[in-house]
Amino acid sequence: MPDLVRHQLSSPPLNAFSRLDYPVLTVFIVPAGTKIAFGAFMGLPCSSICILRQLEEIGSTRRVRTTAKDRKHQLYFDLGVGVVIPVIYMILHIVNQGHRFDIFESVGCFPTYYLTPLAIVLVSVPPVVASAVALIYSFLALRWFVIRRRQFNTVLQNSHSGLNRSRYLRLMAMAGTEALWSFPINVIVLVSKYTLLKLPVYRYVSWSDTHFDFGRIDRFPSTFWDASPNLKAYWVASLNLGRYGPLVGCLFLFFFFGTSRDALKWYGALLRKICPMPSRNQAKRNIPGASQEDHWNIEVCVSKEAGLATPTHSEMDQLDKVDSLN
């Protein structure tokens, strides 16, 4: 019996402790968080498919003119692939979810599922397929860009997509990087479960058998992976990948779009609204006027103290011109 299954059978459940001390946390917040994290494995490649499919269609110039009907179909496709499919993936997780979730010491809570042939079809394979489709679209979009790179600005203008060359390349780089990131990781995770971990694939008996003692929460201390040094690197890498993978995707998004020229202009406008400051042109207009007025007030005060006639503005202007010539 593998160490993972043996530990799950021997580790004490956290049901009683959790429900008494943290009812809201264990009943609502943590299950929702683990479910969203589970859906992110399908949502990220699906969102890349939506972006890259649109970029590939623009680069191929298959449609000379985009009608309102075409835009409606594009919207339906984006909602179906980017929202509906990840939601269905999250809902189908319950079919093979043997208990609530797992808690790993110093790492956090993670979703879990009962490894059966049905789980392979509904849980393990779909992210790999979605990542492969996104990767294919990224290569096609890059191919069209290379073929039409000289007249690509004209292609973008005729597509009426609102994209320029810079935005097109940033979108393609972001989605392509995510596809290159997610596809090998999903393949490695899928293969390692049956080669490195050698986890047994159980027969799916029934709904009641799979969800027996569903309220159980398994905990794994850090000594769990210390017990098997050969698999320690794998467990640490896989857990950290599930923990920081979505963060890496967010950093990719900010790097490609949060540092663009349009974003920097928006940051500056927002900062000026929060902390009003005079612009550079206003400062240039105000500083010379203020210095002349200060100079006029000083001359008036000196003349009054000396008992002399106060010079007029025209006289002061003539004196300033003479000083500038000298």
CSV table of C-alpha atoms in Angstrom, one decimal:
chain,number,residue,atom,x,y,z
A,1,MET,CA,0.0,0.0,0.0
A,2,PRO,CA,1.5,3.4,-0.9
A,3,ASP,CA,2.5,5.8,1.9
A,4,LEU,CA,-0.2,8.3,0.8
A,5,VAL,CA,-3.0,5.8,1.3
A,6,ARG,CA,-1.5,4.3,4.4
A,7,HIS,CA,-1.2,7.8,6.0
A,8,GLN,CA,-4.8,8.7,5.0
A,9,LEU,CA,-6.0,5.6,6.8
A,10,SER,CA,-3.9,6.2,9.9
A,11,SER,CA,-4.1,9.9,10.3
A,12,PRO,CA,-6.8,11.2,12.7
A,13,PRO,CA,-9.6,13.1,11.1
A,14,LEU,CA,-10.1,16.8,11.9
A,15,ASN,CA,-13.9,16.8,11.8
A,16,ALA,CA,-14.7,17.2,15.4
A,17,PHE,CA,-12.0,19.7,16.1
A,18,SER,CA,-12.7,21.8,13.0
A,19,ARG,CA,-16.5,21.9,13.4
A,20,LEU,CA,-16.3,23.0,17.0
A,21,ASP,CA,-13.6,25.7,16.6
A,22,TYR,CA,-13.8,26.8,13.0
A,23,PRO,CA,-17.3,26.1,11.7
A,24,VAL,CA,-17.4,28.9,9.2
A,25,LEU,CA,-13.9,28.3,8.0
A,26,THR,CA,-14.3,24.6,7.3
A,27,VAL,CA,-17.9,24.6,6.1
A,28,PHE,CA,-17.8,27.5,3.7
A,29,ILE,CA,-14.4,29.3,3.2
A,30,VAL,CA,-11.9,26.5,2.8
A,31,PRO,CA,-14.1,24.3,0.5
A,32,ALA,CA,-14.9,27.3,-1.7
A,33,GLY,CA,-11.2,28.1,-1.9
A,34,THR,CA,-10.1,24.6,-2.7
A,35,LYS,CA,-12.9,24.4,-5.3
A,36,ILE,CA,-11.7,27.6,-7.0
A,37,ALA,CA,-8.1,26.4,-6.9
A,38,PHE,CA,-9.3,23.2,-8.5
A,39,GLY,CA,-11.1,25.1,-11.3
A,40,ALA,CA,-8.1,27.3,-12.0
A,41,PHE,CA,-6.3,24.3,-13.4
A,42,MET,CA,-8.9,24.2,-16.2
A,43,GLY,CA,-9.8,27.9,-16.3
A,44,LEU,CA,-6.3,29.2,-17.2
A,45,PRO,CA,-5.8,27.1,-20.3
A,46,CYS,CA,-9.4,27.7,-21.4
A,47,SER,CA,-8.9,31.5,-21.1
A,48,SER,CA,-5.8,31.1,-23.2
A,49,ILE,CA,-7.8,29.3,-25.9
A,50,CYS,CA,-10.2,32.2,-26.1
A,51,ILE,CA,-7.4,34.8,-26.5
A,52,LEU,CA,-5.3,32.7,-28.9
A,53,ARG,CA,-8.2,31.7,-31.1
A,54,GLN,CA,-9.1,35.3,-31.6
A,55,LEU,CA,-5.5,36.3,-32.4
A,56,GLU,CA,-5.2,33.4,-34.8
A,57,GLU,CA,-8.4,34.4,-36.6
A,58,ILE,CA,-7.2,38.0,-36.9
A,59,GLY,CA,-3.8,36.9,-38.3
A,60,SER,CA,-5.3,34.5,-40.8
A,61,THR,CA,-7.6,37.2,-42.3
A,62,ARG,CA,-10.3,34.6,-43.0
A,63,ARG,CA,-12.9,37.2,-42.3
A,64,VAL,CA,-12.5,40.5,-44.2
A,65,ARG,CA,-15.4,42.1,-42.3
A,66,THR,CA,-16.8,41.3,-38.8
A,67,THR,CA,-20.5,41.7,-38.4
A,68,ALA,CA,-22.6,42.0,-35.3
A,69,LYS,CA,-23.6,38.3,-35.7
A,70,ASP,CA,-19.9,37.3,-35.8
A,71,ARG,CA,-19.3,39.3,-32.6
A,72,LYS,CA,-22.2,37.6,-30.9
A,73,HIS,CA,-20.9,34.2,-31.9
A,74,GLN,CA,-17.5,35.1,-30.5
A,75,LEU,CA,-19.1,36.2,-27.2
A,76,TYR,CA,-20.9,32.9,-26.9
A,77,PHE,CA,-17.7,31.0,-27.6
A,78,ASP,CA,-15.7,32.9,-25.0
A,79,LEU,CA,-18.5,32.4,-22.4
A,80,GLY,CA,-18.8,28.7,-23.2
A,81,VAL,CA,-15.1,27.9,-23.2
A,82,GLY,CA,-13.9,30.5,-20.6
A,83,VAL,CA,-16.7,30.2,-18.1
A,84,VAL,CA,-19.0,27.2,-18.7
A,85,ILE,CA,-16.4,24.5,-19.2
A,86,PRO,CA,-14.4,25.4,-16.0
A,87,VAL,CA,-17.6,25.6,-14.0
A,88,ILE,CA,-18.7,22.1,-15.3
A,89,TYR,CA,-15.2,20.8,-14.5
A,90,MET,CA,-15.6,22.1,-10.9
A,91,ILE,CA,-19.0,20.5,-10.6
A,92,LEU,CA,-17.9,17.1,-11.9
A,93,HIS,CA,-15.1,17.1,-9.3
A,94,ILE,CA,-17.7,16.0,-6.7
A,95,VAL,CA,-18.1,12.7,-8.6
A,96,ASN,CA,-14.6,11.5,-7.5
A,97,GLN,CA,-14.2,13.6,-4.4
A,98,GLY,CA,-13.8,11.1,-1.6
A,99,HIS,CA,-13.7,13.6,1.3
A,100,ARG,CA,-13.7,17.3,2.0
A,101,PHE,CA,-10.1,18.3,1.4
A,102,ASP,CA,-6.5,17.7,2.6
A,103,ILE,CA,-4.4,19.9,4.9
A,104,PHE,CA,-0.6,19.8,4.5
A,105,GLU,CA,1.5,21.3,7.2
A,106,SER,CA,3.2,24.6,6.4
A,107,VAL,CA,1.5,24.6,3.0
A,108,GLY,CA,-2.3,24.8,3.3
A,109,CYS,CA,-5.5,23.2,2.1
A,110,PHE,CA,-5.7,21.3,-1.2
A,111,PRO,CA,-8.6,19.6,-3.1
A,112,THR,CA,-8.6,15.9,-3.3
A,113,TYR,CA,-10.2,13.2,-5.4
A,114,TYR,CA,-10.5,9.4,-5.4
A,115,LEU,CA,-8.3,7.9,-8.2
A,116,THR,CA,-10.5,5.8,-10.5
A,117,PRO,CA,-10.8,5.4,-14.3
A,118,LEU,CA,-13.6,7.9,-14.1
A,119,ALA,CA,-11.3,10.4,-12.3
A,120,ILE,CA,-8.7,10.1,-15.1
A,121,VAL,CA,-11.3,11.0,-17.7
A,122,LEU,CA,-13.1,13.8,-15.7
A,123,VAL,CA,-10.2,15.3,-13.7
A,124,SER,CA,-6.7,14.4,-15.1
A,125,VAL,CA,-7.2,14.5,-18.8
A,126,PRO,CA,-9.2,17.7,-19.5
A,127,PRO,CA,-6.5,20.2,-18.4
A,128,VAL,CA,-4.0,18.4,-20.6
A,129,VAL,CA,-6.4,18.6,-23.6
A,130,ALA,CA,-7.2,22.2,-23.0
A,131,SER,CA,-3.5,23.1,-22.6
A,132,ALA,CA,-2.7,21.2,-25.9
A,133,VAL,CA,-5.4,23.1,-27.8
A,134,ALA,CA,-4.1,26.4,-26.4
A,135,LEU,CA,-0.6,25.5,-27.5
A,136,ILE,CA,-1.7,24.7,-31.0
A,137,TYR,CA,-3.5,28.0,-31.3
A,138,SER,CA,-0.4,29.8,-30.1
A,139,PHE,CA,1.7,28.2,-32.8
A,140,LEU,CA,-0.9,29.0,-35.4
A,141,ALA,CA,-1.1,32.7,-34.3
A,142,LEU,CA,2.7,32.9,-34.3
A,143,ARG,CA,2.8,31.3,-37.8
A,144,TRP,CA,0.4,33.9,-39.3
A,145,PHE,CA,2.4,36.7,-37.7
A,146,VAL,CA,5.6,35.5,-39.2
A,147,ILE,CA,4.0,35.1,-42.7
A,148,ARG,CA,2.4,38.5,-42.7
A,149,ARG,CA,4.8,40.5,-40.5
A,150,ARG,CA,5.5,43.1,-43.1
A,151,GLN,CA,1.9,44.1,-43.7
A,152,PHE,CA,0.7,43.1,-40.3
A,153,ASN,CA,-0.3,46.7,-39.3
A,154,THR,CA,-2.6,46.8,-42.3
A,155,VAL,CA,-4.1,43.4,-41.3
A,156,LEU,CA,-4.9,44.7,-37.8
A,157,GLN,CA,-6.5,47.9,-39.1
A,158,ASN,CA,-8.7,45.9,-41.5
A,159,SER,CA,-9.8,43.5,-38.8
A,160,HIS,CA,-11.4,46.4,-36.7
A,161,SER,CA,-10.3,44.6,-33.5
A,162,GLY,CA,-9.0,47.7,-31.8
A,163,LEU,CA,-5.5,46.0,-31.6
A,164,ASN,CA,-2.2,47.5,-32.7
A,165,ARG,CA,1.0,45.6,-33.3
A,166,SER,CA,2.2,46.1,-29.7
A,167,ARG,CA,-1.0,44.9,-28.1
A,168,TYR,CA,-1.3,41.9,-30.4
A,169,LEU,CA,2.3,40.8,-29.6
A,170,ARG,CA,1.7,41.3,-25.8
A,171,LEU,CA,-1.5,39.2,-26.0
A,172,MET,CA,0.2,36.5,-28.0
A,173,ALA,CA,3.2,36.4,-25.7
A,174,MET,CA,1.1,36.2,-22.5
A,175,ALA,CA,-1.3,33.5,-23.8
A,176,GLY,CA,1.5,31.6,-25.4
A,177,THR,CA,3.7,31.7,-22.3
A,178,GLU,CA,0.8,30.4,-20.3
A,179,ALA,CA,0.2,27.6,-22.8
A,180,LEU,CA,3.9,26.7,-22.7
A,181,TRP,CA,3.8,26.8,-18.9
A,182,SER,CA,0.7,24.7,-18.3
A,183,PHE,CA,1.0,22.0,-21.0
A,184,PRO,CA,4.2,20.4,-19.8
A,185,ILE,CA,3.2,20.7,-16.1
A,186,ASN,CA,-0.1,19.0,-16.7
A,187,VAL,CA,1.5,16.2,-18.6
A,188,ILE,CA,4.2,15.7,-15.9
A,189,VAL,CA,1.6,15.6,-13.2
A,190,LEU,CA,-0.5,13.1,-15.1
A,191,VAL,CA,2.4,10.8,-15.9
A,192,SER,CA,4.1,11.0,-12.5
A,193,LYS,CA,1.0,9.7,-10.7
A,194,TYR,CA,1.2,6.4,-12.5
A,195,THR,CA,5.0,6.1,-12.9
A,196,LEU,CA,6.8,7.8,-10.0
A,197,LEU,CA,4.1,7.6,-7.3
A,198,LYS,CA,2.7,4.3,-8.6
A,199,LEU,CA,-0.7,5.1,-7.1
A,200,PRO,CA,-3.3,2.4,-7.6
A,201,VAL,CA,-6.3,3.0,-9.7
A,202,TYR,CA,-9.4,1.8,-7.9
A,203,ARG,CA,-12.6,0.6,-9.4
A,204,TYR,CA,-15.5,3.1,-9.2
A,205,VAL,CA,-18.1,1.1,-7.3
A,206,SER,CA,-20.9,3.6,-6.6
A,207,TRP,CA,-21.7,7.1,-5.4
A,208,SER,CA,-22.2,6.0,-1.8
A,209,ASP,CA,-19.0,4.0,-1.8
A,210,THR,CA,-16.9,6.9,-3.1
A,211,HIS,CA,-18.5,9.5,-0.7
A,212,PHE,CA,-18.4,7.3,2.4
A,213,ASP,CA,-17.4,9.5,5.4
A,214,PHE,CA,-17.3,12.5,3.0
A,215,GLY,CA,-16.9,15.0,5.9
A,216,ARG,CA,-13.5,13.7,6.7
A,217,ILE,CA,-10.5,16.1,6.5
A,218,ASP,CA,-7.1,14.4,6.2
A,219,ARG,CA,-4.1,16.1,7.5
A,220,PHE,CA,-0.5,15.5,6.5
A,221,PRO,CA,2.4,16.7,8.8
A,222,SER,CA,5.8,17.6,7.3
A,223,THR,CA,7.1,14.2,8.4
A,224,PHE,CA,4.9,12.6,5.8
A,225,TRP,CA,7.3,13.3,2.9
A,226,ASP,CA,10.4,12.8,5.2
A,227,ALA,CA,9.3,9.2,5.5
A,228,SER,CA,9.9,8.6,1.8
A,229,PRO,CA,13.1,10.5,0.8
A,230,ASN,CA,12.8,9.4,-2.8
A,231,LEU,CA,9.5,11.2,-3.2
A,232,LYS,CA,10.2,14.2,-1.0
A,233,ALA,CA,11.3,16.4,-3.9
A,234,TYR,CA,8.2,15.5,-5.9
A,235,TRP,CA,5.8,16.2,-3.1
A,236,VAL,CA,7.5,19.5,-2.2
A,237,ALA,CA,7.6,20.6,-5.9
A,238,SER,CA,4.0,19.5,-6.6
A,239,LEU,CA,2.6,21.2,-3.5
A,240,ASN,CA,4.5,24.5,-4.1
A,241,LEU,CA,3.4,24.4,-7.8
A,242,GLY,CA,-0.3,24.1,-6.7
A,243,ARG,CA,0.3,26.9,-4.2
A,244,TYR,CA,2.2,29.4,-6.4
A,245,GLY,CA,1.1,28.4,-9.9
A,246,PRO,CA,-1.9,30.8,-10.0
A,247,LEU,CA,0.4,33.6,-8.6
A,248,VAL,CA,2.8,33.0,-11.5
A,249,GLY,CA,-0.1,33.4,-13.9
A,250,CYS,CA,-1.1,36.7,-12.3
A,251,LEU,CA,2.5,37.9,-12.6
A,252,PHE,CA,2.6,37.0,-16.3
A,253,LEU,CA,-0.6,39.0,-16.8
A,254,PHE,CA,0.8,42.1,-15.0
A,255,PHE,CA,4.2,41.9,-16.7
A,256,PHE,CA,2.7,41.9,-20.2
A,257,PHE,CA,-0.1,44.4,-19.6
A,258,GLY,CA,0.5,46.2,-16.3
A,259,THR,CA,3.8,47.8,-17.6
A,260,SER,CA,2.6,49.0,-21.0
A,261,ARG,CA,2.5,52.7,-22.0
A,262,ASP,CA,-1.3,52.9,-21.7
A,263,ALA,CA,-1.2,51.3,-18.2
A,264,LEU,CA,1.5,53.8,-17.1
A,265,LYS,CA,-0.6,56.7,-18.3
A,266,TRP,CA,-3.6,55.4,-16.4
A,267,TYR,CA,-1.4,55.0,-13.2
A,268,GLY,CA,-0.3,58.6,-13.6
A,269,ALA,CA,-3.8,59.9,-14.1
A,270,LEU,CA,-5.1,58.0,-11.1
A,271,LEU,CA,-2.2,59.3,-8.9
A,272,ARG,CA,-3.0,62.9,-10.0
A,273,LYS,CA,-6.6,62.3,-8.9
A,274,ILE,CA,-5.6,61.0,-5.5
A,275,CYS,CA,-2.8,63.5,-4.9
A,276,PRO,CA,-3.5,66.7,-6.9
A,277,MET,CA,-0.3,68.3,-8.1
A,278,PRO,CA,0.2,71.2,-10.6
A,279,SER,CA,1.3,70.0,-14.0
A,280,ARG,CA,4.7,70.9,-15.5
A,281,ASN,CA,3.1,73.5,-17.8
A,282,GLN,CA,1.2,75.2,-15.0
A,283,ALA,CA,4.4,75.4,-12.9
A,284,LYS,CA,6.3,77.0,-15.8
A,285,ARG,CA,3.5,79.6,-16.2
A,286,ASN,CA,3.2,80.3,-12.5
A,287,ILE,CA,6.8,80.6,-11.5
A,288,PRO,CA,7.8,83.6,-13.7
A,289,GLY,CA,4.7,85.6,-12.7
A,290,ALA,CA,5.3,85.0,-9.0
A,291,SER,CA,8.9,86.0,-9.3
A,292,GLN,CA,8.0,89.3,-11.0
A,293,GLU,CA,5.4,90.1,-8.4
A,294,ASP,CA,7.8,89.4,-5.6
A,295,HIS,CA,10.4,91.6,-7.3
A,296,TRP,CA,7.8,94.4,-7.6
A,297,ASN,CA,6.8,94.2,-4.0
A,298,ILE,CA,10.4,94.3,-2.9
A,299,GLU,CA,11.1,97.5,-5.0
A,300,VAL,CA,8.0,99.2,-3.5
A,301,CYS,CA,9.0,98.5,0.0
A,302,VAL,CA,12.6,99.7,-0.6
A,303,SER,CA,11.3,102.9,-2.2
A,304,LYS,CA,8.9,103.7,0.7
A,305,GLU,CA,11.7,103.2,3.2
A,306,ALA,CA,14.0,105.5,1.3
A,307,GLY,CA,11.3,108.1,0.8
A,308,LEU,CA,11.5,107.8,-3.0
A,309,ALA,CA,8.8,107.8,-5.6
A,310,THR,CA,7.3,104.4,-6.2
A,311,PRO,CA,8.2,103.1,-9.7
A,312,THR,CA,5.4,102.1,-12.0
A,313,HIS,CA,5.0,98.7,-13.7
A,314,SER,CA,6.2,100.2,-17.1
A,315,GLU,CA,9.3,101.6,-15.5
A,316,MET,CA,10.1,98.3,-13.8
A,317,ASP,CA,9.6,96.5,-17.2
A,318,GLN,CA,12.1,99.0,-18.9
A,319,LEU,CA,14.6,98.4,-16.1
A,320,ASP,CA,14.3,94.6,-16.5
A,321,LYS,CA,14.9,94.9,-20.2
A,322,VAL,CA,18.0,97.1,-19.7
A,323,ASP,CA,19.3,94.5,-17.1
A,324,SER,CA,18.8,91.7,-19.5
A,325,LEU,CA,20.7,93.5,-22.3
A,326,ASN,CA,23.6,94.2,-20.0
